[in-house]
Amino acid sequence: MKTSRKQLLAITLVALLSIAAISASSNAADNLHATKIVIEKSQHKMLLMDGKTVLRTYTVALGRGGAGPKVREGDEKTPEGLYRISGRKRESGYHYALIISYPAAKDIAAARKLGVKPGGDIMIHGIRNGLGWLGGAHRMLDWTAGCIAVTDSEIDEIARAVPDGTPVEIRP
């Protein structure tokens, strides 16, 4: 079958428009700037916010310790409260990680009253290294030790969108 010049031009135009659309959506993701992260534990959702505008919504896996706030080290629960992104862990065992400022003073005081340690190392991270192929299937169950897990591509996008110091609100 012989392709006419018009068909070849149409195919080329469609290809160029497709490339431009993909590039524009990629650039839009790169240009995200969130002023807050909100995690709704009961809904397994994480929202990237700019003021009151939701920029992105992600489905997350949480701590395998079940519902309720983190009380002590080793309970495998995801904390609840107001925190901040306090740093980054580029050499993470979970693709990439954003460190959450847990424990806050209130968490330390609550744990002290119970005579226990509050724990730490709470992060928003990707999937365990070597298992990235699981993609979104990792969300089928809560599997972390108290962290918030997203896919590897999602943590890359989130990391670009939030600077250190960004507020993190973790709701029940």
Short mmCIF file of N, CA and C in Angstrom, two decimals:
data_model
loop_
_atom_site.label_atom_id
_atom_site.label_comp_id
_atom_site.label_asym_id
_atom_site.label_seq_id
_atom_site.Cartn_x
_atom_site.Cartn_y
_atom_site.Cartn_z
N MET A 1 0.84 -1.17 0.00
CA MET A 1 0.00 0.00 0.00
C MET A 1 0.89 1.24 0.00
N LYS A 2 0.59 2.14 -0.88
CA LYS A 2 1.40 3.35 -1.03
C LYS A 2 0.80 4.46 -0.17
N THR A 3 1.65 5.15 0.58
CA THR A 3 1.21 6.25 1.44
C THR A 3 1.38 7.56 0.68
N SER A 4 0.32 8.33 0.61
CA SER A 4 0.38 9.61 -0.08
C SER A 4 1.08 10.64 0.79
N ARG A 5 1.47 11.74 0.16
CA ARG A 5 2.12 12.82 0.91
C ARG A 5 1.18 13.38 1.96
N LYS A 6 -0.11 13.50 1.65
CA LYS A 6 -1.09 14.03 2.61
C LYS A 6 -1.21 13.12 3.82
N GLN A 7 -1.23 11.80 3.59
CA GLN A 7 -1.32 10.85 4.70
C GLN A 7 -0.07 10.93 5.57
N LEU A 8 1.08 11.01 4.92
CA LEU A 8 2.34 11.10 5.65
C LEU A 8 2.39 12.40 6.46
N LEU A 9 1.92 13.48 5.89
CA LEU A 9 1.88 14.76 6.60
C LEU A 9 0.92 14.68 7.79
N ALA A 10 -0.24 14.05 7.59
CA ALA A 10 -1.21 13.90 8.68
C ALA A 10 -0.64 13.05 9.81
N ILE A 11 0.02 11.96 9.48
CA ILE A 11 0.63 11.08 10.49
C ILE A 11 1.72 11.85 11.25
N THR A 12 2.53 12.59 10.54
CA THR A 12 3.59 13.38 11.17
C THR A 12 3.00 14.43 12.10
N LEU A 13 1.95 15.10 11.66
CA LEU A 13 1.30 16.12 12.48
C LEU A 13 0.71 15.52 13.76
N VAL A 14 0.04 14.38 13.64
CA VAL A 14 -0.52 13.71 14.82
C VAL A 14 0.60 13.31 15.79
N ALA A 15 1.69 12.79 15.26
CA ALA A 15 2.82 12.40 16.11
C ALA A 15 3.40 13.60 16.84
N LEU A 16 3.59 14.71 16.13
CA LEU A 16 4.14 15.91 16.77
C LEU A 16 3.20 16.47 17.82
N LEU A 17 1.90 16.47 17.55
CA LEU A 17 0.93 16.95 18.54
C LEU A 17 0.92 16.05 19.77
N SER A 18 1.05 14.75 19.57
CA SER A 18 1.10 13.80 20.69
C SER A 18 2.33 14.05 21.56
N ILE A 19 3.46 14.26 20.91
CA ILE A 19 4.70 14.53 21.65
C ILE A 19 4.56 15.84 22.43
N ALA A 20 3.97 16.84 21.81
CA ALA A 20 3.78 18.13 22.49
C ALA A 20 2.86 17.99 23.70
N ALA A 21 1.79 17.18 23.56
CA ALA A 21 0.86 16.98 24.67
C ALA A 21 1.53 16.26 25.83
N ILE A 22 2.31 15.24 25.51
CA ILE A 22 3.03 14.49 26.55
C ILE A 22 4.03 15.41 27.25
N SER A 23 4.74 16.20 26.48
CA SER A 23 5.72 17.13 27.04
C SER A 23 5.04 18.16 27.92
N ALA A 24 3.90 18.67 27.48
CA ALA A 24 3.17 19.68 28.27
C ALA A 24 2.69 19.10 29.58
N SER A 25 2.18 17.85 29.56
CA SER A 25 1.70 17.26 30.82
C SER A 25 2.87 16.96 31.74
N SER A 26 4.00 16.56 31.16
CA SER A 26 5.20 16.32 31.98
C SER A 26 5.69 17.62 32.59
N ASN A 27 5.70 18.70 31.79
CA ASN A 27 6.13 19.99 32.32
C ASN A 27 5.16 20.49 33.38
N ALA A 28 3.86 20.22 33.22
CA ALA A 28 2.88 20.63 34.23
C ALA A 28 3.18 19.94 35.55
N ALA A 29 3.52 18.66 35.50
CA ALA A 29 3.86 17.93 36.73
C ALA A 29 5.14 18.50 37.34
N ASP A 30 6.10 18.85 36.48
CA ASP A 30 7.35 19.42 36.99
C ASP A 30 7.13 20.79 37.61
N ASN A 31 6.09 21.49 37.18
CA ASN A 31 5.82 22.84 37.68
C ASN A 31 4.89 22.86 38.87
N LEU A 32 4.50 21.71 39.39
CA LEU A 32 3.66 21.68 40.58
C LEU A 32 4.41 22.31 41.74
N HIS A 33 3.71 23.08 42.53
CA HIS A 33 4.29 23.60 43.76
C HIS A 33 3.20 23.53 44.83
N ALA A 34 3.38 22.62 45.76
CA ALA A 34 2.40 22.43 46.83
C ALA A 34 2.83 23.21 48.06
N THR A 35 1.85 23.76 48.75
CA THR A 35 2.12 24.49 49.99
C THR A 35 1.76 23.67 51.22
N LYS A 36 1.13 22.50 51.00
CA LYS A 36 0.73 21.65 52.11
C LYS A 36 0.44 20.24 51.60
N ILE A 37 0.68 19.26 52.45
CA ILE A 37 0.29 17.88 52.18
C ILE A 37 -0.74 17.50 53.23
N VAL A 38 -1.86 16.93 52.79
CA VAL A 38 -2.89 16.44 53.71
C VAL A 38 -3.05 14.94 53.46
N ILE A 39 -2.98 14.16 54.54
CA ILE A 39 -3.17 12.72 54.45
C ILE A 39 -4.43 12.37 55.22
N GLU A 40 -5.38 11.76 54.52
CA GLU A 40 -6.65 11.29 55.10
C GLU A 40 -6.51 9.78 55.29
N LYS A 41 -6.11 9.36 56.51
CA LYS A 41 -5.85 7.95 56.75
C LYS A 41 -7.07 7.07 56.46
N SER A 42 -8.25 7.48 56.91
CA SER A 42 -9.44 6.63 56.74
C SER A 42 -9.79 6.41 55.28
N GLN A 43 -9.39 7.33 54.42
CA GLN A 43 -9.68 7.21 52.99
C GLN A 43 -8.47 6.72 52.19
N HIS A 44 -7.35 6.54 52.86
CA HIS A 44 -6.10 6.15 52.18
C HIS A 44 -5.77 7.12 51.05
N LYS A 45 -5.91 8.41 51.32
CA LYS A 45 -5.66 9.44 50.32
C LYS A 45 -4.63 10.44 50.82
N MET A 46 -3.82 10.93 49.90
CA MET A 46 -2.90 12.01 50.18
C MET A 46 -3.17 13.09 49.15
N LEU A 47 -3.32 14.32 49.64
CA LEU A 47 -3.61 15.46 48.77
C LEU A 47 -2.43 16.41 48.77
N LEU A 48 -2.01 16.81 47.59
CA LEU A 48 -1.05 17.91 47.47
C LEU A 48 -1.88 19.16 47.28
N MET A 49 -1.68 20.13 48.15
CA MET A 49 -2.51 21.34 48.17
C MET A 49 -1.67 22.57 47.83
N ASP A 50 -2.32 23.52 47.18
CA ASP A 50 -1.78 24.87 47.03
C ASP A 50 -2.86 25.77 47.61
N GLY A 51 -2.66 26.19 48.84
CA GLY A 51 -3.73 26.90 49.55
C GLY A 51 -4.88 25.94 49.77
N LYS A 52 -6.07 26.30 49.27
CA LYS A 52 -7.25 25.43 49.40
C LYS A 52 -7.51 24.61 48.13
N THR A 53 -6.63 24.74 47.14
CA THR A 53 -6.78 24.03 45.88
C THR A 53 -6.05 22.70 45.93
N VAL A 54 -6.75 21.63 45.58
CA VAL A 54 -6.14 20.30 45.50
C VAL A 54 -5.43 20.20 44.15
N LEU A 55 -4.12 20.00 44.18
CA LEU A 55 -3.34 19.86 42.95
C LEU A 55 -3.30 18.43 42.46
N ARG A 56 -3.14 17.50 43.38
CA ARG A 56 -3.06 16.07 43.06
C ARG A 56 -3.62 15.28 44.22
N THR A 57 -4.17 14.11 43.90
CA THR A 57 -4.65 13.17 44.90
C THR A 57 -3.98 11.82 44.63
N TYR A 58 -3.45 11.21 45.67
CA TYR A 58 -2.78 9.91 45.55
C TYR A 58 -3.44 8.92 46.50
N THR A 59 -3.55 7.68 46.08
CA THR A 59 -3.99 6.62 46.97
C THR A 59 -2.74 6.05 47.64
N VAL A 60 -2.79 5.86 48.95
CA VAL A 60 -1.59 5.48 49.70
C VAL A 60 -1.79 4.19 50.49
N ALA A 61 -0.69 3.57 50.82
CA ALA A 61 -0.65 2.48 51.80
C ALA A 61 -0.09 3.09 53.08
N LEU A 62 -0.55 2.61 54.22
CA LEU A 62 -0.17 3.17 55.52
C LEU A 62 0.48 2.10 56.39
N GLY A 63 0.64 2.44 57.66
CA GLY A 63 1.21 1.51 58.62
C GLY A 63 0.30 0.31 58.86
N ARG A 64 0.90 -0.87 58.98
CA ARG A 64 0.13 -2.10 59.16
C ARG A 64 -0.44 -2.24 60.58
N GLY A 65 -0.18 -1.26 61.44
CA GLY A 65 -0.65 -1.32 62.83
C GLY A 65 -2.13 -1.00 63.00
N GLY A 66 -2.82 -0.62 61.92
CA GLY A 66 -4.26 -0.37 61.99
C GLY A 66 -4.61 1.08 62.27
N ALA A 67 -5.89 1.27 62.57
CA ALA A 67 -6.44 2.61 62.79
C ALA A 67 -5.91 3.20 64.10
N GLY A 68 -6.09 4.50 64.21
CA GLY A 68 -5.66 5.21 65.42
C GLY A 68 -4.29 5.81 65.24
N PRO A 69 -3.96 6.75 66.11
CA PRO A 69 -2.67 7.44 66.00
C PRO A 69 -1.52 6.60 66.53
N LYS A 70 -0.33 6.89 66.07
CA LYS A 70 0.87 6.26 66.60
C LYS A 70 1.02 6.67 68.06
N VAL A 71 1.28 5.69 68.92
CA VAL A 71 1.40 5.95 70.36
C VAL A 71 2.83 5.67 70.83
N ARG A 72 3.44 4.64 70.27
CA ARG A 72 4.75 4.23 70.76
C ARG A 72 5.57 3.59 69.65
N GLU A 73 6.84 3.54 69.87
CA GLU A 73 7.76 2.88 68.95
C GLU A 73 7.32 1.43 68.75
N GLY A 74 7.31 0.98 67.51
CA GLY A 74 7.00 -0.42 67.22
C GLY A 74 5.53 -0.74 67.05
N ASP A 75 4.62 0.23 67.24
CA ASP A 75 3.19 -0.10 67.09
C ASP A 75 2.75 -0.15 65.63
N GLU A 76 3.64 0.24 64.72
CA GLU A 76 3.42 0.18 63.27
C GLU A 76 2.21 0.99 62.80
N LYS A 77 1.86 2.03 63.57
CA LYS A 77 0.75 2.91 63.20
C LYS A 77 1.31 4.18 62.57
N THR A 78 0.52 4.75 61.69
CA THR A 78 0.87 6.03 61.09
C THR A 78 0.41 7.13 62.04
N PRO A 79 1.28 8.08 62.36
CA PRO A 79 0.90 9.13 63.31
C PRO A 79 -0.22 10.02 62.77
N GLU A 80 -0.78 10.82 63.66
CA GLU A 80 -1.80 11.81 63.30
C GLU A 80 -1.38 13.13 63.93
N GLY A 81 -1.58 14.20 63.18
CA GLY A 81 -1.23 15.52 63.70
C GLY A 81 -0.60 16.39 62.64
N LEU A 82 -0.01 17.48 63.12
CA LEU A 82 0.63 18.46 62.24
C LEU A 82 2.14 18.30 62.31
N TYR A 83 2.75 18.14 61.13
CA TYR A 83 4.20 17.94 61.03
C TYR A 83 4.72 18.76 59.86
N ARG A 84 5.96 18.53 59.48
CA ARG A 84 6.58 19.19 58.33
C ARG A 84 7.48 18.20 57.61
N ILE A 85 7.77 18.50 56.36
CA ILE A 85 8.81 17.75 55.66
C ILE A 85 10.13 18.28 56.21
N SER A 86 10.87 17.42 56.89
CA SER A 86 12.10 17.88 57.56
C SER A 86 13.37 17.49 56.82
N GLY A 87 13.23 16.77 55.72
CA GLY A 87 14.41 16.39 54.95
C GLY A 87 14.06 15.36 53.90
N ARG A 88 15.11 14.87 53.24
CA ARG A 88 14.96 13.91 52.15
C ARG A 88 15.96 12.79 52.32
N LYS A 89 15.56 11.62 51.88
CA LYS A 89 16.44 10.47 51.95
C LYS A 89 16.56 9.92 50.52
N ARG A 90 17.57 10.40 49.82
CA ARG A 90 17.75 9.98 48.43
C ARG A 90 18.25 8.55 48.34
N GLU A 91 19.01 8.12 49.31
CA GLU A 91 19.53 6.75 49.35
C GLU A 91 18.62 5.91 50.25
N SER A 92 17.36 5.87 49.89
CA SER A 92 16.36 5.16 50.70
C SER A 92 16.25 3.71 50.25
N GLY A 93 15.85 2.87 51.16
CA GLY A 93 15.53 1.48 50.82
C GLY A 93 14.18 1.37 50.12
N TYR A 94 13.52 2.52 49.95
CA TYR A 94 12.18 2.58 49.35
C TYR A 94 12.16 3.61 48.24
N HIS A 95 13.06 3.49 47.29
CA HIS A 95 13.21 4.34 46.11
C HIS A 95 13.66 5.76 46.48
N TYR A 96 12.85 6.49 47.21
CA TYR A 96 13.13 7.88 47.60
C TYR A 96 12.19 8.17 48.76
N ALA A 97 12.59 9.02 49.69
CA ALA A 97 11.73 9.28 50.84
C ALA A 97 11.81 10.74 51.27
N LEU A 98 10.65 11.23 51.70
CA LEU A 98 10.55 12.55 52.33
C LEU A 98 10.36 12.30 53.82
N ILE A 99 11.22 12.88 54.63
CA ILE A 99 11.19 12.65 56.08
C ILE A 99 10.16 13.58 56.72
N ILE A 100 9.32 13.01 57.56
CA ILE A 100 8.30 13.77 58.29
C ILE A 100 8.83 14.05 59.69
N SER A 101 8.55 15.22 60.22
CA SER A 101 9.11 15.68 61.50
C SER A 101 8.49 15.01 62.73
N TYR A 102 8.05 13.78 62.60
CA TYR A 102 7.57 13.01 63.75
C TYR A 102 8.79 12.46 64.48
N PRO A 103 8.82 12.48 65.82
CA PRO A 103 7.78 12.92 66.73
C PRO A 103 7.86 14.42 67.01
N ALA A 104 6.68 15.01 67.13
CA ALA A 104 6.58 16.40 67.56
C ALA A 104 6.60 16.42 69.09
N ALA A 105 6.68 17.59 69.67
CA ALA A 105 6.73 17.73 71.13
C ALA A 105 5.54 17.04 71.79
N LYS A 106 4.35 17.17 71.23
CA LYS A 106 3.15 16.55 71.80
C LYS A 106 3.25 15.02 71.78
N ASP A 107 3.88 14.47 70.73
CA ASP A 107 4.04 13.02 70.64
C ASP A 107 5.04 12.52 71.69
N ILE A 108 6.09 13.27 71.89
CA ILE A 108 7.10 12.92 72.90
C ILE A 108 6.48 12.97 74.29
N ALA A 109 5.71 14.01 74.57
CA ALA A 109 5.06 14.15 75.88
C ALA A 109 4.06 13.03 76.12
N ALA A 110 3.27 12.69 75.11
CA ALA A 110 2.28 11.62 75.26
C ALA A 110 2.96 10.27 75.52
N ALA A 111 4.04 10.00 74.80
CA ALA A 111 4.78 8.75 75.00
C ALA A 111 5.42 8.72 76.39
N ARG A 112 5.96 9.85 76.83
CA ARG A 112 6.60 9.93 78.15
C ARG A 112 5.59 9.61 79.25
N LYS A 113 4.35 10.12 79.11
CA LYS A 113 3.29 9.83 80.10
C LYS A 113 3.01 8.35 80.21
N LEU A 114 3.15 7.64 79.09
CA LEU A 114 2.90 6.19 79.07
C LEU A 114 4.15 5.39 79.42
N GLY A 115 5.27 6.08 79.55
CA GLY A 115 6.53 5.39 79.86
C GLY A 115 7.09 4.61 78.68
N VAL A 116 6.81 5.08 77.45
CA VAL A 116 7.30 4.41 76.25
C VAL A 116 8.04 5.42 75.36
N LYS A 117 8.74 4.91 74.36
CA LYS A 117 9.39 5.77 73.38
C LYS A 117 8.40 6.05 72.26
N PRO A 118 8.43 7.27 71.68
CA PRO A 118 7.47 7.61 70.64
C PRO A 118 7.77 7.00 69.27
N GLY A 119 9.00 6.55 69.08
CA GLY A 119 9.39 6.04 67.75
C GLY A 119 9.83 7.18 66.86
N GLY A 120 10.06 6.88 65.61
CA GLY A 120 10.52 7.89 64.66
C GLY A 120 10.64 7.29 63.28
N ASP A 121 11.43 7.94 62.43
CA ASP A 121 11.65 7.50 61.05
C ASP A 121 10.35 7.36 60.26
N ILE A 122 9.45 8.32 60.42
CA ILE A 122 8.21 8.32 59.65
C ILE A 122 8.46 9.12 58.37
N MET A 123 8.09 8.52 57.24
CA MET A 123 8.37 9.13 55.95
C MET A 123 7.23 8.91 54.96
N ILE A 124 7.26 9.70 53.91
CA ILE A 124 6.46 9.44 52.72
C ILE A 124 7.47 8.86 51.73
N HIS A 125 7.21 7.64 51.25
CA HIS A 125 8.23 7.00 50.40
C HIS A 125 7.60 6.15 49.30
N GLY A 126 8.48 5.70 48.42
CA GLY A 126 8.08 4.81 47.34
C GLY A 126 8.06 3.37 47.81
N ILE A 127 8.14 2.48 46.84
CA ILE A 127 8.07 1.04 47.10
C ILE A 127 9.47 0.51 47.39
N ARG A 128 9.55 -0.55 48.20
CA ARG A 128 10.85 -1.13 48.55
C ARG A 128 11.67 -1.37 47.27
N ASN A 129 12.95 -1.00 47.34
CA ASN A 129 13.83 -1.18 46.19
C ASN A 129 13.76 -2.61 45.67
N GLY A 130 13.67 -2.73 44.36
CA GLY A 130 13.56 -4.04 43.71
C GLY A 130 12.13 -4.48 43.49
N LEU A 131 11.18 -3.82 44.14
CA LEU A 131 9.77 -4.19 43.99
C LEU A 131 8.94 -3.11 43.30
N GLY A 132 9.60 -2.14 42.70
CA GLY A 132 8.90 -1.05 42.03
C GLY A 132 7.92 -1.52 40.97
N TRP A 133 8.18 -2.70 40.41
CA TRP A 133 7.29 -3.26 39.39
C TRP A 133 5.88 -3.51 39.91
N LEU A 134 5.72 -3.54 41.24
CA LEU A 134 4.39 -3.73 41.82
C LEU A 134 3.46 -2.56 41.49
N GLY A 135 4.06 -1.37 41.31
CA GLY A 135 3.24 -0.20 40.99
C GLY A 135 2.13 0.00 42.00
N GLY A 136 0.94 0.34 41.51
CA GLY A 136 -0.20 0.62 42.37
C GLY A 136 -0.72 -0.58 43.14
N ALA A 137 -0.31 -1.79 42.77
CA ALA A 137 -0.78 -2.98 43.49
C ALA A 137 -0.32 -2.99 44.94
N HIS A 138 0.72 -2.23 45.26
CA HIS A 138 1.22 -2.19 46.64
C HIS A 138 0.15 -1.64 47.59
N ARG A 139 -0.85 -0.95 47.04
CA ARG A 139 -1.89 -0.32 47.87
C ARG A 139 -2.97 -1.30 48.33
N MET A 140 -2.86 -2.54 47.93
CA MET A 140 -3.91 -3.51 48.27
C MET A 140 -3.98 -3.78 49.76
N LEU A 141 -2.91 -3.49 50.46
CA LEU A 141 -2.92 -3.64 51.92
C LEU A 141 -1.95 -2.66 52.54
N ASP A 142 -2.18 -2.35 53.80
CA ASP A 142 -1.26 -1.47 54.53
C ASP A 142 -0.07 -2.31 54.94
N TRP A 143 1.12 -1.88 54.54
CA TRP A 143 2.30 -2.72 54.72
C TRP A 143 3.48 -2.02 55.37
N THR A 144 3.40 -0.71 55.60
CA THR A 144 4.56 -0.01 56.14
C THR A 144 4.64 -0.15 57.66
N ALA A 145 5.74 0.28 58.23
CA ALA A 145 5.92 0.26 59.68
C ALA A 145 5.42 1.55 60.33
N GLY A 146 4.58 2.31 59.58
CA GLY A 146 4.03 3.57 60.09
C GLY A 146 4.16 4.70 59.09
N CYS A 147 4.79 4.43 57.97
CA CYS A 147 5.01 5.45 56.94
C CYS A 147 3.81 5.55 56.00
N ILE A 148 3.93 6.44 55.04
CA ILE A 148 2.94 6.64 53.99
C ILE A 148 3.63 6.26 52.70
N ALA A 149 3.09 5.27 51.97
CA ALA A 149 3.74 4.77 50.75
C ALA A 149 2.92 5.08 49.51
N VAL A 150 3.63 5.49 48.47
CA VAL A 150 3.07 5.74 47.14
C VAL A 150 3.94 5.00 46.13
N THR A 151 3.60 5.06 44.86
CA THR A 151 4.44 4.42 43.85
C THR A 151 5.72 5.23 43.68
N ASP A 152 6.70 4.62 43.03
CA ASP A 152 7.98 5.29 42.81
C ASP A 152 7.81 6.56 41.97
N SER A 153 7.02 6.48 40.91
CA SER A 153 6.83 7.68 40.07
C SER A 153 6.09 8.76 40.84
N GLU A 154 5.18 8.36 41.74
CA GLU A 154 4.46 9.36 42.53
C GLU A 154 5.38 10.06 43.53
N ILE A 155 6.27 9.32 44.20
CA ILE A 155 7.16 9.98 45.16
C ILE A 155 8.12 10.92 44.42
N ASP A 156 8.50 10.56 43.21
CA ASP A 156 9.35 11.46 42.42
C ASP A 156 8.61 12.77 42.15
N GLU A 157 7.34 12.67 41.75
CA GLU A 157 6.54 13.87 41.48
C GLU A 157 6.33 14.70 42.75
N ILE A 158 6.00 14.02 43.85
CA ILE A 158 5.76 14.71 45.12
C ILE A 158 7.03 15.42 45.59
N ALA A 159 8.16 14.73 45.48
CA ALA A 159 9.43 15.32 45.91
C ALA A 159 9.77 16.59 45.14
N ARG A 160 9.42 16.61 43.85
CA ARG A 160 9.65 17.83 43.05
C ARG A 160 8.70 18.95 43.45
N ALA A 161 7.52 18.60 43.94
CA ALA A 161 6.47 19.59 44.22
C ALA A 161 6.55 20.21 45.61
N VAL A 162 7.25 19.57 46.55
CA VAL A 162 7.25 20.09 47.92
C VAL A 162 8.67 20.36 48.40
N PRO A 163 8.92 21.57 48.84
CA PRO A 163 10.23 21.87 49.44
C PRO A 163 10.28 21.39 50.89
N ASP A 164 11.47 21.28 51.42
CA ASP A 164 11.60 21.02 52.86
C ASP A 164 10.88 22.11 53.61
N GLY A 165 10.26 21.74 54.72
CA GLY A 165 9.51 22.69 55.53
C GLY A 165 8.03 22.70 55.20
N THR A 166 7.61 22.03 54.13
CA THR A 166 6.19 21.99 53.76
C THR A 166 5.39 21.35 54.89
N PRO A 167 4.27 21.99 55.31
CA PRO A 167 3.42 21.39 56.34
C PRO A 167 2.79 20.08 55.87
N VAL A 168 2.69 19.13 56.80
CA VAL A 168 2.04 17.84 56.56
C VAL A 168 1.00 17.65 57.64
N GLU A 169 -0.25 17.54 57.23
CA GLU A 169 -1.34 17.28 58.18
C GLU A 169 -1.83 15.86 57.97
N ILE A 170 -1.71 15.05 59.02
CA ILE A 170 -2.15 13.66 58.93
C ILE A 170 -3.42 13.55 59.77
N ARG A 171 -4.53 13.29 59.08
CA ARG A 171 -5.83 13.20 59.73
C ARG A 171 -6.25 11.75 59.92
N PRO A 172 -7.10 11.51 60.94
CA PRO A 172 -7.59 10.11 61.15
C PRO A 172 -8.27 9.55 59.91
#
